[in-house]
Structure formats: structure tokens, C-alpha cells
Amino acid sequence: MAKIEPVEVSLEAGNRPDPALFDEDGRPRRTGTLCTASAHIITAVIGSGVLSLPWATAQLGWIAGPIVMTVFAGVTYCTSAMQAECYRTGDQESGRRNYTYIEAVRSILGGASVKLCGIIQYANLVGTSIGYTIAASISMQAIRRAGCFHTNGHSVPCRCSSSPYMLVFGALEIVFSQIPNFHEIWWLSIVAAVMSFTYSSIGLGIGIANTVANGGFRGTIAGATNVTAMQKVWRSLQALGNIAFAFAFSNVLTEIQDTIKAPPPSESAVMKKATRMSVVATSVFYALCGFMGYAAFGNAAPDNLLTGFGFYEPFWLVDAANVAIAVHLVGAYQVFVQPIFAFVERRVSQRWPDSGFVNNELRLGPFCISAFRLLWRSLFVCFTTVVAMALPFFGVVVGLLGAISFWPLTVYLPSEMYIAQRNVRRGSALWIGLKLFAALGLIVSVAATTGSVAGFVGEFNKFRPFSG
């Protein structure tokens, strides 16, 4: 983030800073609205993983699948609302701001919770950025394969490497990473949100078209049955994790909230409304895509409707959807890496406040370039790209990181901060309810982690470096 110099106030005319340009904390006035906050949330939440929801539903069946999706939509909204109340410590309109998730934890809880939050949050963000690099390259790769299938027939393997597409994605991210912070990427998030609805709508259309062509719904109450009992357990746990983490965005919620303009209304009120709107919108899309995809393909649903080629023609529609996925992931990558960029640059600026290498900036439209920002952010993108190329199964690792982080980041810390912020009396009905809620979240996280470990072991046994 750009270094903010202290403002010197003088009685001389012309030397008094315009208060309209700054918020009460001395930072440039925030301009985020309900619309931009919702766009950031949708960009963060609706990822290409929505297209794997038919597979997840197929593992759980027609009863458990909808129940699990409904429960986790509710859990996401409740925990997000609790976390939103912790942006300011104390009063919701005049209390001290907490600019990041870890600052909120430090201000309200302190102690070991801060280290727990920091380690898991940033590990999850780095893992997600690597996973998005892989996911984007798979969609780009699918465009080429769709054309090959259309020309040569569906029985031709049409294999191609994903590594060149990872390099293209990485090059794009190096450029967009020079946008300095969340406040400046609102337009990218809006474009990404539109793209997410585009490919989700295409996935939904595919499901409806195939269901009509089949003459009715496919699938069973119990879900996939052509597997062993042990495989059924592992896949059900993985499906549980996929659905649970498809909704989560706690690791960037506070950073998104810090873009909202100052009260009235309070940032927490705007963020709660943005969260409610976004969770409803994503839940409807998740349900439609997941359920209609399962209805179309039944227990044979591919792990991705568009890159798994459950659907081939018209190939231009598949291409359009995969282009939308790739564009969406360009924006989603930035949403998830901005907290990492801000954390490192804030520390470096504090360590070397007078360094021109660190603090001298050149503004070019939405881009704000300093020598340090150009070097550090480019190296970070290169790192995530190389790891993605070396470990093309890293999506399983990301699932494992998500499983591990679900309980502390999405359930435990928001509920504990809410208890402290609201001074919830120990032993009261609300206190007991929140503690039970956190305990249930821990059980789900452990179960999903177990399923993810099983998937990781299976993929690692087939591991070949740079084999994408």
C-alpha cells in the first residue's frame, strides 16, 4: 500500500489539508459502497469451484446435498455478520478501525489467537493464489481441447500441457499486481463478478439442457453407489469440505470492509447488507448449478462441468464459459493476494521509512509503481506460478489448507471476537450457543481435513513434477 506521510497542519493559508480528502484516521477517504463491497465478496466467493458442485452433490445425494448447502450458506452469513461487527473496536461508528483480519484479532482477542490467525490466514491466501493459477490454466487449456474435440471427434485424447497457460496467467497477474490496494481494484472485481455469473449461468444452462434431453432428473437419494464403502466415506467428506469452503471468504472480509466509506451508516451495517445480498446470490447460483448439474449427469457428474467435458457442443459456448472463468480468476487472484501485499509492504515501509526504493511511487492510471512493489510483487507472482507448474495437483493441497482453515478463520475467531466485542456474559444462552456452534465447526473441519488428506495421498502417489 502507498506510504501515508503524516499531515502537517499550519495556520498559514494554503497549507491546511482539505479534510474532505481524509477519513478520521488520517488515511485517504474511503469511497467503497454496498455495490463495490458486494462485487468484492462475489468475486472472492464464486470461484470456478461452483462447477464442481454437481460432483459434490453426486457424492451426497438428493437429500444430504441440498441440506449441507443450505446449512453452510447460513453458517457463512452468521459468521460473516459477527466478523463485520469487529471492524471497529468498541463503537460501530467511532471506535478504532481494524484494517485487516489479523489486526481485529489482535485488538479484540490478542495472545495466541493472533499467531493462529496470521499463520493460517496467509498460508490459505498463498495456497489459494496457487490454486487459482492452476484453475485458470485448466480453463485456458479446455478452450484448446474443445476446439480439438469439435474438429477431430470426442474419442481423440486432445492432450496438451497447461504450463504455457500458467505462464500467460502469471504474466497478466504481474501487470495487475501493480494496482496498489483493495481501494483501486473495485472495477476489476466488478468485471470478475460479471464473469462469474456468466460462466455459472452457462453451467446452469448446460444442466437444464441435458436434463430436458434426458427426459427427466437423474441421481439418487443416497448419491454415488458404484464405489466401495471406504471410497464413499472419503468422497462424502471431500464433498462436505468442497461445499463448506465454497462459501467462505472470512480471510478477506475485514480487508474488503476497510474499503467502505465512513459512517453513517456504519461500515458494519453496510458490510452485513453486502454479505446478505452476496450470500443469497451465491447460494441461488450454487444450488441451481449443483442441483441441475446433478440432475443432468446423475452419479456420473464430472468434477467440472466445463473443463471435465460433461458437455461438448456447441463448443463455442464451452469456450465462452472458460474465457469467463479465466477472466474471473484474474480478478479473484488479486482479491486474495492484496492482504499479503499490504502486510509485507506495510512492514517494509515501517522498517525503512526514508527509503526511496521503497516509498517513491509513479502513478499510471490505476497502477501505482514503486521499485520495491514492482520487484516484490513480481517475485511473488513468479513463485506462485512456478509452484503451480511444479505441482499441478496443488488443488488438492489448497483443499487441505481450506479444510484446516475453515474452523479457526470462519467459525472460531469470528465467534470469539463477537463474544468479546459484545461482552456476552459467560454461561448465558448466547454464550453457550456460540461455543456449541464453534465445536460443531471443529468437527466439520476435522472431517473435511480427513477427506482432503485421503485425496492428497492419492494424488501424491501419482505425482510427477511439472507434469501439467
Coordinates of C-alpha atoms in Angstrom, one line a residue:
M1 CA 0.0 0.0 0.0
A2 CA 1.2 3.5 -0.6
K3 CA 3.0 5.1 2.2
I4 CA 0.9 7.8 4.0
E5 CA 3.0 10.6 5.2
P6 CA 2.0 12.5 8.4
V7 CA -0.1 15.6 7.7
E8 CA 1.5 18.8 9.0
V9 CA -1.1 21.4 9.9
S10 CA -0.3 25.1 9.8
L11 CA -2.3 28.3 10.3
E12 CA -0.8 29.7 7.1
A13 CA -3.3 30.0 4.3
G14 CA -3.0 27.3 1.7
N15 CA -1.2 24.8 4.0
R16 CA -4.2 23.3 5.6
P17 CA -5.2 19.9 4.3
D18 CA -8.6 19.5 2.9
P19 CA -10.5 17.4 5.5
A20 CA -12.8 16.2 2.7
L21 CA -9.9 14.1 1.3
F22 CA -9.2 12.2 4.5
D23 CA -11.1 10.0 7.0
E24 CA -10.8 10.4 10.7
D25 CA -7.8 8.1 10.9
G26 CA -5.7 10.3 8.5
R27 CA -6.0 7.9 5.6
P28 CA -7.3 8.9 2.2
R29 CA -11.1 9.0 2.3
R30 CA -12.7 5.6 1.5
T31 CA -15.2 5.5 -1.3
G32 CA -16.5 1.9 -1.2
T33 CA -20.2 1.3 -1.4
L34 CA -22.7 -1.6 -1.0
C35 CA -22.2 -2.3 -4.7
T36 CA -18.4 -2.5 -4.6
A37 CA -18.3 -4.5 -1.4
S38 CA -20.8 -7.0 -2.9
A39 CA -18.7 -7.2 -6.0
H40 CA -15.5 -8.0 -3.9
I41 CA -17.4 -10.6 -2.0
I42 CA -18.9 -12.3 -5.0
T43 CA -15.5 -12.3 -6.7
A44 CA -14.0 -13.9 -3.7
V45 CA -16.8 -16.4 -3.1
I46 CA -18.0 -17.6 -6.5
G47 CA -14.9 -19.3 -8.0
S48 CA -14.7 -21.9 -10.7
G49 CA -15.3 -24.4 -7.9
V50 CA -19.0 -23.8 -8.5
L51 CA -18.7 -26.1 -11.5
S52 CA -17.6 -28.9 -9.2
L53 CA -20.8 -28.7 -7.1
P54 CA -22.6 -31.3 -9.3
W55 CA -19.9 -33.8 -8.3
A56 CA -20.1 -32.8 -4.7
T57 CA -23.9 -33.2 -4.8
A58 CA -23.4 -36.6 -6.5
Q59 CA -21.4 -37.9 -3.5
L60 CA -24.1 -36.8 -1.0
G61 CA -27.3 -37.4 -2.9
W62 CA -30.6 -35.6 -3.3
I63 CA -31.3 -35.3 0.4
A64 CA -27.9 -34.6 2.1
G65 CA -26.7 -32.4 -0.8
P66 CA -29.3 -29.7 -0.5
I67 CA -29.3 -29.8 3.3
V68 CA -25.5 -29.4 3.5
M69 CA -25.5 -26.5 1.0
T70 CA -28.3 -24.7 2.9
V71 CA -26.6 -25.2 6.3
F72 CA -23.3 -23.7 5.1
A73 CA -24.9 -20.8 3.5
G74 CA -26.5 -19.9 6.8
V75 CA -23.2 -20.5 8.7
T76 CA -21.3 -18.2 6.3
Y77 CA -23.8 -15.4 6.8
C78 CA -23.9 -15.7 10.6
T79 CA -20.1 -15.8 11.0
S80 CA -19.6 -13.0 8.4
A81 CA -22.1 -10.8 10.3
M82 CA -20.2 -11.4 13.6
Q83 CA -16.9 -10.6 11.9
A84 CA -18.3 -7.5 10.4
E85 CA -19.0 -6.1 13.8
C86 CA -15.3 -6.4 14.7
Y87 CA -14.0 -3.9 12.1
R88 CA -14.1 -1.2 14.7
T89 CA -13.2 -2.0 18.3
G90 CA -15.9 -0.7 20.5
D91 CA -18.4 1.7 19.0
Q92 CA -19.5 0.7 15.5
E93 CA -19.2 4.3 14.2
S94 CA -16.4 5.9 16.2
G95 CA -14.3 3.0 17.5
R96 CA -10.7 2.4 16.4
R97 CA -10.5 0.8 12.9
N98 CA -9.0 -2.6 12.4
Y99 CA -7.7 -2.5 8.8
T100 CA -7.1 -6.3 8.5
Y101 CA -8.4 -9.5 9.9
I102 CA -5.3 -10.1 12.0
E103 CA -5.5 -6.5 13.4
A104 CA -9.0 -7.2 14.5
V105 CA -7.9 -10.4 16.3
R106 CA -5.0 -8.6 17.9
S107 CA -7.2 -5.7 19.1
I108 CA -10.1 -7.7 20.4
L109 CA -8.6 -11.1 21.5
G110 CA -4.8 -10.8 21.5
G111 CA -2.5 -13.5 22.7
A112 CA -2.0 -16.8 20.8
S113 CA -5.1 -16.1 18.7
V114 CA -3.1 -13.5 16.7
K115 CA -0.4 -16.1 15.7
L116 CA -3.1 -18.7 14.9
C117 CA -4.9 -16.2 12.7
G118 CA -1.7 -14.9 10.9
I119 CA -0.2 -18.3 10.1
I120 CA -3.4 -19.9 8.8
Q121 CA -4.8 -16.8 7.0
Y122 CA -1.6 -16.1 5.0
A123 CA -0.9 -19.8 4.3
N124 CA -4.5 -20.1 3.0
L125 CA -4.1 -17.0 0.8
V126 CA -0.9 -18.2 -0.7
G127 CA -2.4 -21.6 -1.3
T128 CA -5.5 -20.1 -2.9
S129 CA -3.4 -17.9 -5.3
I130 CA -1.5 -21.1 -6.5
G131 CA -4.8 -23.0 -6.8
Y132 CA -6.3 -20.1 -8.9
T133 CA -3.2 -20.2 -11.2
I134 CA -3.9 -23.9 -11.8
A135 CA -7.6 -23.4 -12.2
A136 CA -7.2 -20.6 -14.8
S137 CA -4.7 -22.6 -16.8
I138 CA -7.1 -25.6 -16.9
S139 CA -9.9 -23.4 -18.3
M140 CA -7.5 -22.0 -21.0
Q141 CA -6.4 -25.5 -21.8
A142 CA -10.0 -26.6 -22.1
I143 CA -10.6 -23.9 -24.8
R144 CA -8.0 -25.6 -27.0
R145 CA -9.3 -29.0 -26.2
A146 CA -12.9 -28.1 -27.0
G147 CA -11.8 -27.0 -30.5
C148 CA -9.8 -30.2 -30.9
F149 CA -12.8 -32.3 -29.9
H150 CA -15.1 -30.4 -32.3
T151 CA -12.7 -30.9 -35.2
N152 CA -11.5 -34.5 -34.5
G153 CA -14.3 -36.1 -32.5
H154 CA -14.7 -36.9 -28.9
S155 CA -12.7 -40.1 -28.9
V156 CA -9.4 -38.3 -29.6
P157 CA -7.4 -37.6 -26.5
C158 CA -6.6 -34.0 -27.4
R159 CA -3.9 -33.7 -24.7
C160 CA -1.9 -30.5 -24.2
S161 CA 0.2 -29.1 -21.5
S162 CA -1.2 -26.5 -19.0
S163 CA 2.2 -24.9 -18.3
P164 CA 2.2 -22.4 -21.1
Y165 CA -1.2 -21.1 -19.9
M166 CA 0.1 -20.8 -16.4
L167 CA 2.9 -18.6 -17.8
V168 CA 0.3 -16.4 -19.6
F169 CA -1.8 -16.1 -16.4
G170 CA 1.3 -15.3 -14.3
A171 CA 2.3 -12.5 -16.8
L172 CA -1.2 -11.0 -16.5
E173 CA -1.0 -11.1 -12.7
I174 CA 2.3 -9.3 -12.7
V175 CA 0.7 -6.4 -14.5
F176 CA -2.5 -6.3 -12.3
S177 CA -0.5 -6.7 -9.1
Q178 CA 0.8 -3.2 -9.6
I179 CA -2.6 -1.9 -8.7
P180 CA -1.7 -0.9 -5.1
N181 CA -4.6 -2.0 -2.9
F182 CA -8.3 -3.0 -2.5
H183 CA -9.5 0.5 -2.9
E184 CA -8.1 0.6 -6.5
I185 CA -9.4 -2.8 -7.8
W186 CA -13.1 -2.2 -7.4
W187 CA -13.5 -2.1 -11.2
L188 CA -11.6 -5.4 -11.6
S189 CA -13.8 -7.0 -9.0
I190 CA -17.0 -5.9 -10.8
V191 CA -15.7 -7.3 -14.1
A192 CA -14.8 -10.6 -12.3
A193 CA -18.2 -10.7 -10.6
V194 CA -20.0 -10.4 -14.0
M195 CA -17.8 -13.1 -15.4
S196 CA -18.6 -15.4 -12.5
F197 CA -22.3 -15.1 -13.2
T198 CA -21.6 -15.6 -16.9
Y199 CA -20.0 -19.0 -16.6
S200 CA -22.3 -20.0 -13.8
S201 CA -25.3 -19.3 -16.0
I202 CA -23.7 -21.3 -18.8
G203 CA -23.1 -24.2 -16.4
L204 CA -26.8 -23.9 -15.3
G205 CA -27.9 -23.8 -18.9
I206 CA -25.9 -27.0 -19.7
G207 CA -27.6 -28.7 -16.8
I208 CA -31.1 -27.7 -17.8
A209 CA -30.4 -28.6 -21.5
N210 CA -29.1 -32.1 -20.6
T211 CA -31.9 -32.7 -18.1
V212 CA -34.5 -31.9 -20.8
A213 CA -32.7 -34.1 -23.3
N214 CA -32.6 -36.9 -20.8
G215 CA -36.4 -36.6 -20.3
G216 CA -36.1 -36.1 -16.5
F217 CA -33.9 -35.8 -13.4
R218 CA -31.1 -38.3 -12.8
G219 CA -29.4 -39.1 -9.5
T220 CA -30.4 -41.0 -6.4
I221 CA -31.3 -40.2 -2.8
A222 CA -28.1 -41.8 -1.5
G223 CA -25.7 -40.4 -4.1
A224 CA -22.9 -42.3 -5.8
T225 CA -23.2 -46.0 -5.1
N226 CA -20.7 -47.5 -7.6
V227 CA -17.8 -47.2 -5.2
T228 CA -16.6 -49.1 -2.2
A229 CA -17.8 -48.2 1.3
M230 CA -14.4 -46.6 2.1
Q231 CA -14.4 -44.6 -1.1
K232 CA -17.9 -43.5 -0.3
V233 CA -16.8 -42.1 3.1
W234 CA -13.7 -40.3 1.7
R235 CA -15.6 -38.8 -1.2
S236 CA -18.5 -37.7 1.0
L237 CA -16.1 -36.0 3.4
Q238 CA -14.4 -34.3 0.4
A239 CA -17.8 -33.2 -0.9
L240 CA -18.6 -31.8 2.6
G241 CA -15.4 -29.8 2.5
N242 CA -16.0 -28.5 -1.0
I243 CA -19.4 -27.1 -0.2
A244 CA -18.3 -25.7 3.1
F245 CA -15.3 -23.8 1.8
A246 CA -17.1 -22.7 -1.4
F247 CA -18.9 -20.2 0.7
A248 CA -16.1 -19.0 2.9
F249 CA -14.4 -15.6 2.5
S250 CA -13.5 -14.7 6.1
N251 CA -9.8 -14.3 5.3
V252 CA -10.5 -11.2 3.1
L253 CA -13.7 -9.9 4.8
T254 CA -12.1 -7.3 7.0
E255 CA -9.9 -6.1 4.2
I256 CA -13.0 -5.7 2.0
Q257 CA -14.8 -3.8 4.8
D258 CA -11.9 -1.4 5.0
T259 CA -12.8 0.0 1.6
I260 CA -16.3 1.1 2.7
K261 CA -16.8 4.9 3.1
A262 CA -17.1 6.3 6.6
P263 CA -20.4 6.4 8.6
P264 CA -23.3 7.0 8.5
P265 CA -24.3 4.2 8.1
S266 CA -21.6 2.3 9.9
E267 CA -19.3 0.1 7.9
S268 CA -20.6 -3.0 9.7
A269 CA -24.2 -2.2 8.7
V270 CA -23.2 -1.8 5.0
M271 CA -21.0 -5.0 5.2
K272 CA -23.8 -7.0 6.7
K273 CA -26.1 -6.0 4.0
A274 CA -23.5 -6.7 1.3
T275 CA -22.9 -10.1 2.9
R276 CA -26.6 -10.9 3.0
M277 CA -27.1 -10.0 -0.6
S278 CA -23.9 -11.8 -1.8
V279 CA -24.6 -15.0 0.2
V280 CA -28.2 -15.1 -1.2
A281 CA -27.0 -14.6 -4.7
T282 CA -24.2 -17.1 -4.5
S283 CA -26.4 -19.7 -2.7
V284 CA -29.0 -19.5 -5.5
F285 CA -26.3 -19.9 -8.2
Y286 CA -24.6 -22.7 -6.2
A287 CA -27.9 -24.6 -5.8
L288 CA -29.0 -24.2 -9.4
C289 CA -25.6 -25.2 -10.8
G290 CA -25.1 -28.0 -8.3
F291 CA -28.6 -29.5 -8.5
M292 CA -29.2 -29.1 -12.2
G293 CA -25.8 -30.5 -13.0
Y294 CA -26.5 -33.5 -10.8
A295 CA -30.0 -33.8 -12.4
A296 CA -28.4 -33.8 -15.8
F297 CA -25.5 -36.2 -15.2
G298 CA -26.5 -38.1 -12.2
N299 CA -23.9 -40.1 -10.2
A300 CA -21.6 -39.8 -13.3
A301 CA -21.3 -36.0 -12.9
P302 CA -17.8 -34.8 -13.8
D303 CA -15.7 -32.9 -11.3
N304 CA -16.0 -29.8 -13.5
L305 CA -18.9 -29.4 -16.0
L306 CA -16.8 -27.2 -18.4
T307 CA -13.3 -28.5 -18.1
G308 CA -14.3 -32.1 -17.3
F309 CA -16.2 -32.2 -20.6
G310 CA -19.5 -33.5 -19.4
F311 CA -20.7 -31.2 -22.3
Y312 CA -19.1 -30.8 -25.7
E313 CA -21.4 -28.9 -28.0
P314 CA -21.9 -26.2 -29.0
F315 CA -18.1 -25.9 -28.5
W316 CA -18.2 -22.1 -28.8
L317 CA -20.4 -22.0 -25.6
V318 CA -17.9 -24.1 -23.7
D319 CA -15.2 -21.7 -25.0
A320 CA -17.1 -18.6 -23.8
A321 CA -17.7 -20.1 -20.4
N322 CA -14.0 -21.0 -20.0
V323 CA -12.9 -17.5 -21.1
A324 CA -15.2 -16.1 -18.4
I325 CA -13.7 -18.4 -15.8
A326 CA -10.1 -17.3 -16.8
V327 CA -11.1 -13.6 -16.6
H328 CA -12.9 -14.1 -13.3
L329 CA -9.8 -15.8 -11.8
V330 CA -7.6 -12.9 -12.9
G331 CA -9.7 -10.6 -10.6
A332 CA -10.1 -13.2 -7.9
Y333 CA -6.4 -13.8 -7.6
Q334 CA -5.9 -10.1 -6.9
V335 CA -8.7 -10.1 -4.2
F336 CA -6.9 -12.9 -2.3
V337 CA -3.3 -11.6 -2.7
Q338 CA -3.9 -8.0 -1.8
P339 CA -3.8 -8.7 2.0
I340 CA -0.4 -10.4 1.6
F341 CA 0.9 -7.5 -0.5
A342 CA -0.4 -5.0 2.1
F343 CA 1.1 -6.9 5.1
V344 CA 4.6 -7.1 3.6
E345 CA 4.7 -3.6 2.2
R346 CA 3.5 -2.1 5.5
R347 CA 6.2 -3.9 7.4
V348 CA 8.9 -2.8 4.9
S349 CA 7.7 0.8 4.9
Q350 CA 7.8 0.9 8.7
R351 CA 11.3 -0.6 8.7
W352 CA 12.7 1.8 6.0
P353 CA 10.5 4.9 6.1
D354 CA 13.0 7.1 4.3
S355 CA 14.0 4.7 1.5
G356 CA 13.2 6.0 -2.0
F357 CA 13.4 2.4 -3.3
V358 CA 10.5 1.5 -1.0
N359 CA 8.4 4.7 -1.0
N360 CA 8.9 6.7 -4.2
E361 CA 6.0 6.0 -6.5
L362 CA 4.9 6.6 -10.1
R363 CA 1.2 6.8 -10.8
L364 CA -0.1 5.5 -14.1
G365 CA -3.9 5.3 -14.2
P366 CA -5.0 2.6 -11.7
F367 CA -1.4 1.4 -11.3
C368 CA 1.0 2.8 -8.7
I369 CA 4.5 1.6 -9.2
S370 CA 7.5 1.7 -6.8
A371 CA 10.8 -0.1 -7.3
F372 CA 10.1 -2.3 -4.3
R373 CA 6.5 -3.0 -5.2
L374 CA 7.4 -4.0 -8.8
L375 CA 10.2 -6.3 -7.6
W376 CA 8.4 -7.9 -4.6
R377 CA 5.0 -8.4 -6.2
S378 CA 6.5 -9.8 -9.4
L379 CA 8.6 -12.3 -7.4
F380 CA 5.6 -13.4 -5.5
V381 CA 3.6 -14.0 -8.7
C382 CA 6.6 -15.9 -10.2
F383 CA 6.7 -18.0 -7.1
T384 CA 3.0 -19.0 -7.2
T385 CA 3.3 -19.7 -11.0
V386 CA 6.4 -21.9 -10.6
V387 CA 4.8 -23.9 -7.7
A388 CA 1.6 -24.3 -9.8
M389 CA 3.6 -25.7 -12.7
A390 CA 5.7 -28.0 -10.5
L391 CA 2.6 -29.3 -8.5
P392 CA -0.3 -29.5 -11.0
F393 CA -2.3 -31.4 -8.3
F394 CA -2.0 -28.5 -5.9
G395 CA -5.7 -28.0 -6.0
V396 CA -5.8 -30.9 -3.5
V397 CA -3.3 -29.1 -1.3
V398 CA -5.5 -26.0 -1.5
G399 CA -8.5 -28.1 -0.4
L400 CA -6.4 -29.3 2.5
L401 CA -5.4 -25.8 3.5
G402 CA -9.1 -24.8 3.2
A403 CA -10.2 -27.7 5.4
I404 CA -7.7 -26.8 8.1
S405 CA -8.5 -23.1 8.0
F406 CA -12.3 -23.4 8.0
W407 CA -12.7 -23.8 11.7
P408 CA -10.3 -21.1 13.0
L409 CA -10.9 -18.5 10.4
T410 CA -14.5 -18.9 9.5
V411 CA -16.0 -20.1 12.8
Y412 CA -13.9 -19.9 15.9
L413 CA -12.2 -16.5 15.7
P414 CA -15.3 -14.6 14.5
S415 CA -17.4 -16.1 17.3
E416 CA -14.8 -15.4 19.9
M417 CA -14.3 -11.8 18.7
Y418 CA -18.1 -11.3 18.8
I419 CA -18.3 -12.6 22.4
A420 CA -15.6 -10.2 23.4
Q421 CA -16.9 -7.2 21.4
R422 CA -20.5 -7.6 22.7
N423 CA -19.4 -8.6 26.2
V424 CA -21.5 -11.7 26.1
R425 CA -21.9 -13.0 29.6
R426 CA -20.2 -16.3 30.3
G427 CA -22.7 -19.1 30.8
S428 CA -25.6 -17.2 29.1
A429 CA -27.7 -18.9 26.5
L430 CA -26.0 -16.9 23.7
W431 CA -22.5 -17.8 25.1
I432 CA -23.4 -21.5 25.2
G433 CA -24.9 -21.4 21.8
L434 CA -21.8 -19.8 20.3
K435 CA -19.5 -22.3 22.0
L436 CA -21.5 -25.2 20.6
F437 CA -21.5 -23.6 17.2
A438 CA -17.7 -23.4 17.3
A439 CA -17.5 -27.0 18.5
L440 CA -19.6 -28.2 15.6
G441 CA -17.4 -26.2 13.2
L442 CA -14.4 -28.0 14.6
I443 CA -16.0 -31.4 13.9
V444 CA -16.8 -30.4 10.3
S445 CA -13.2 -29.1 9.8
V446 CA -11.7 -32.3 11.1
A447 CA -13.9 -34.4 9.0
A448 CA -13.1 -32.4 5.8
T449 CA -9.4 -32.4 6.6
T450 CA -9.5 -36.2 6.9
G451 CA -11.1 -36.4 3.4
S452 CA -8.7 -33.9 2.0
V453 CA -5.7 -35.9 3.4
A454 CA -7.0 -39.0 1.7
G455 CA -7.3 -37.1 -1.6
F456 CA -3.8 -35.7 -1.2
V457 CA -2.3 -39.1 -0.6
G458 CA -4.0 -40.5 -3.7
E459 CA -2.7 -37.6 -5.9
F460 CA 0.8 -37.6 -4.4
N461 CA 1.2 -41.3 -5.4
K462 CA 0.8 -40.2 -9.0
F463 CA 2.9 -37.1 -8.6
R464 CA 5.3 -36.1 -11.4
P465 CA 6.9 -32.6 -11.1
F466 CA 6.0 -30.2 -14.0
S467 CA 3.6 -32.9 -15.4
G468 CA 0.8 -30.5 -16.2

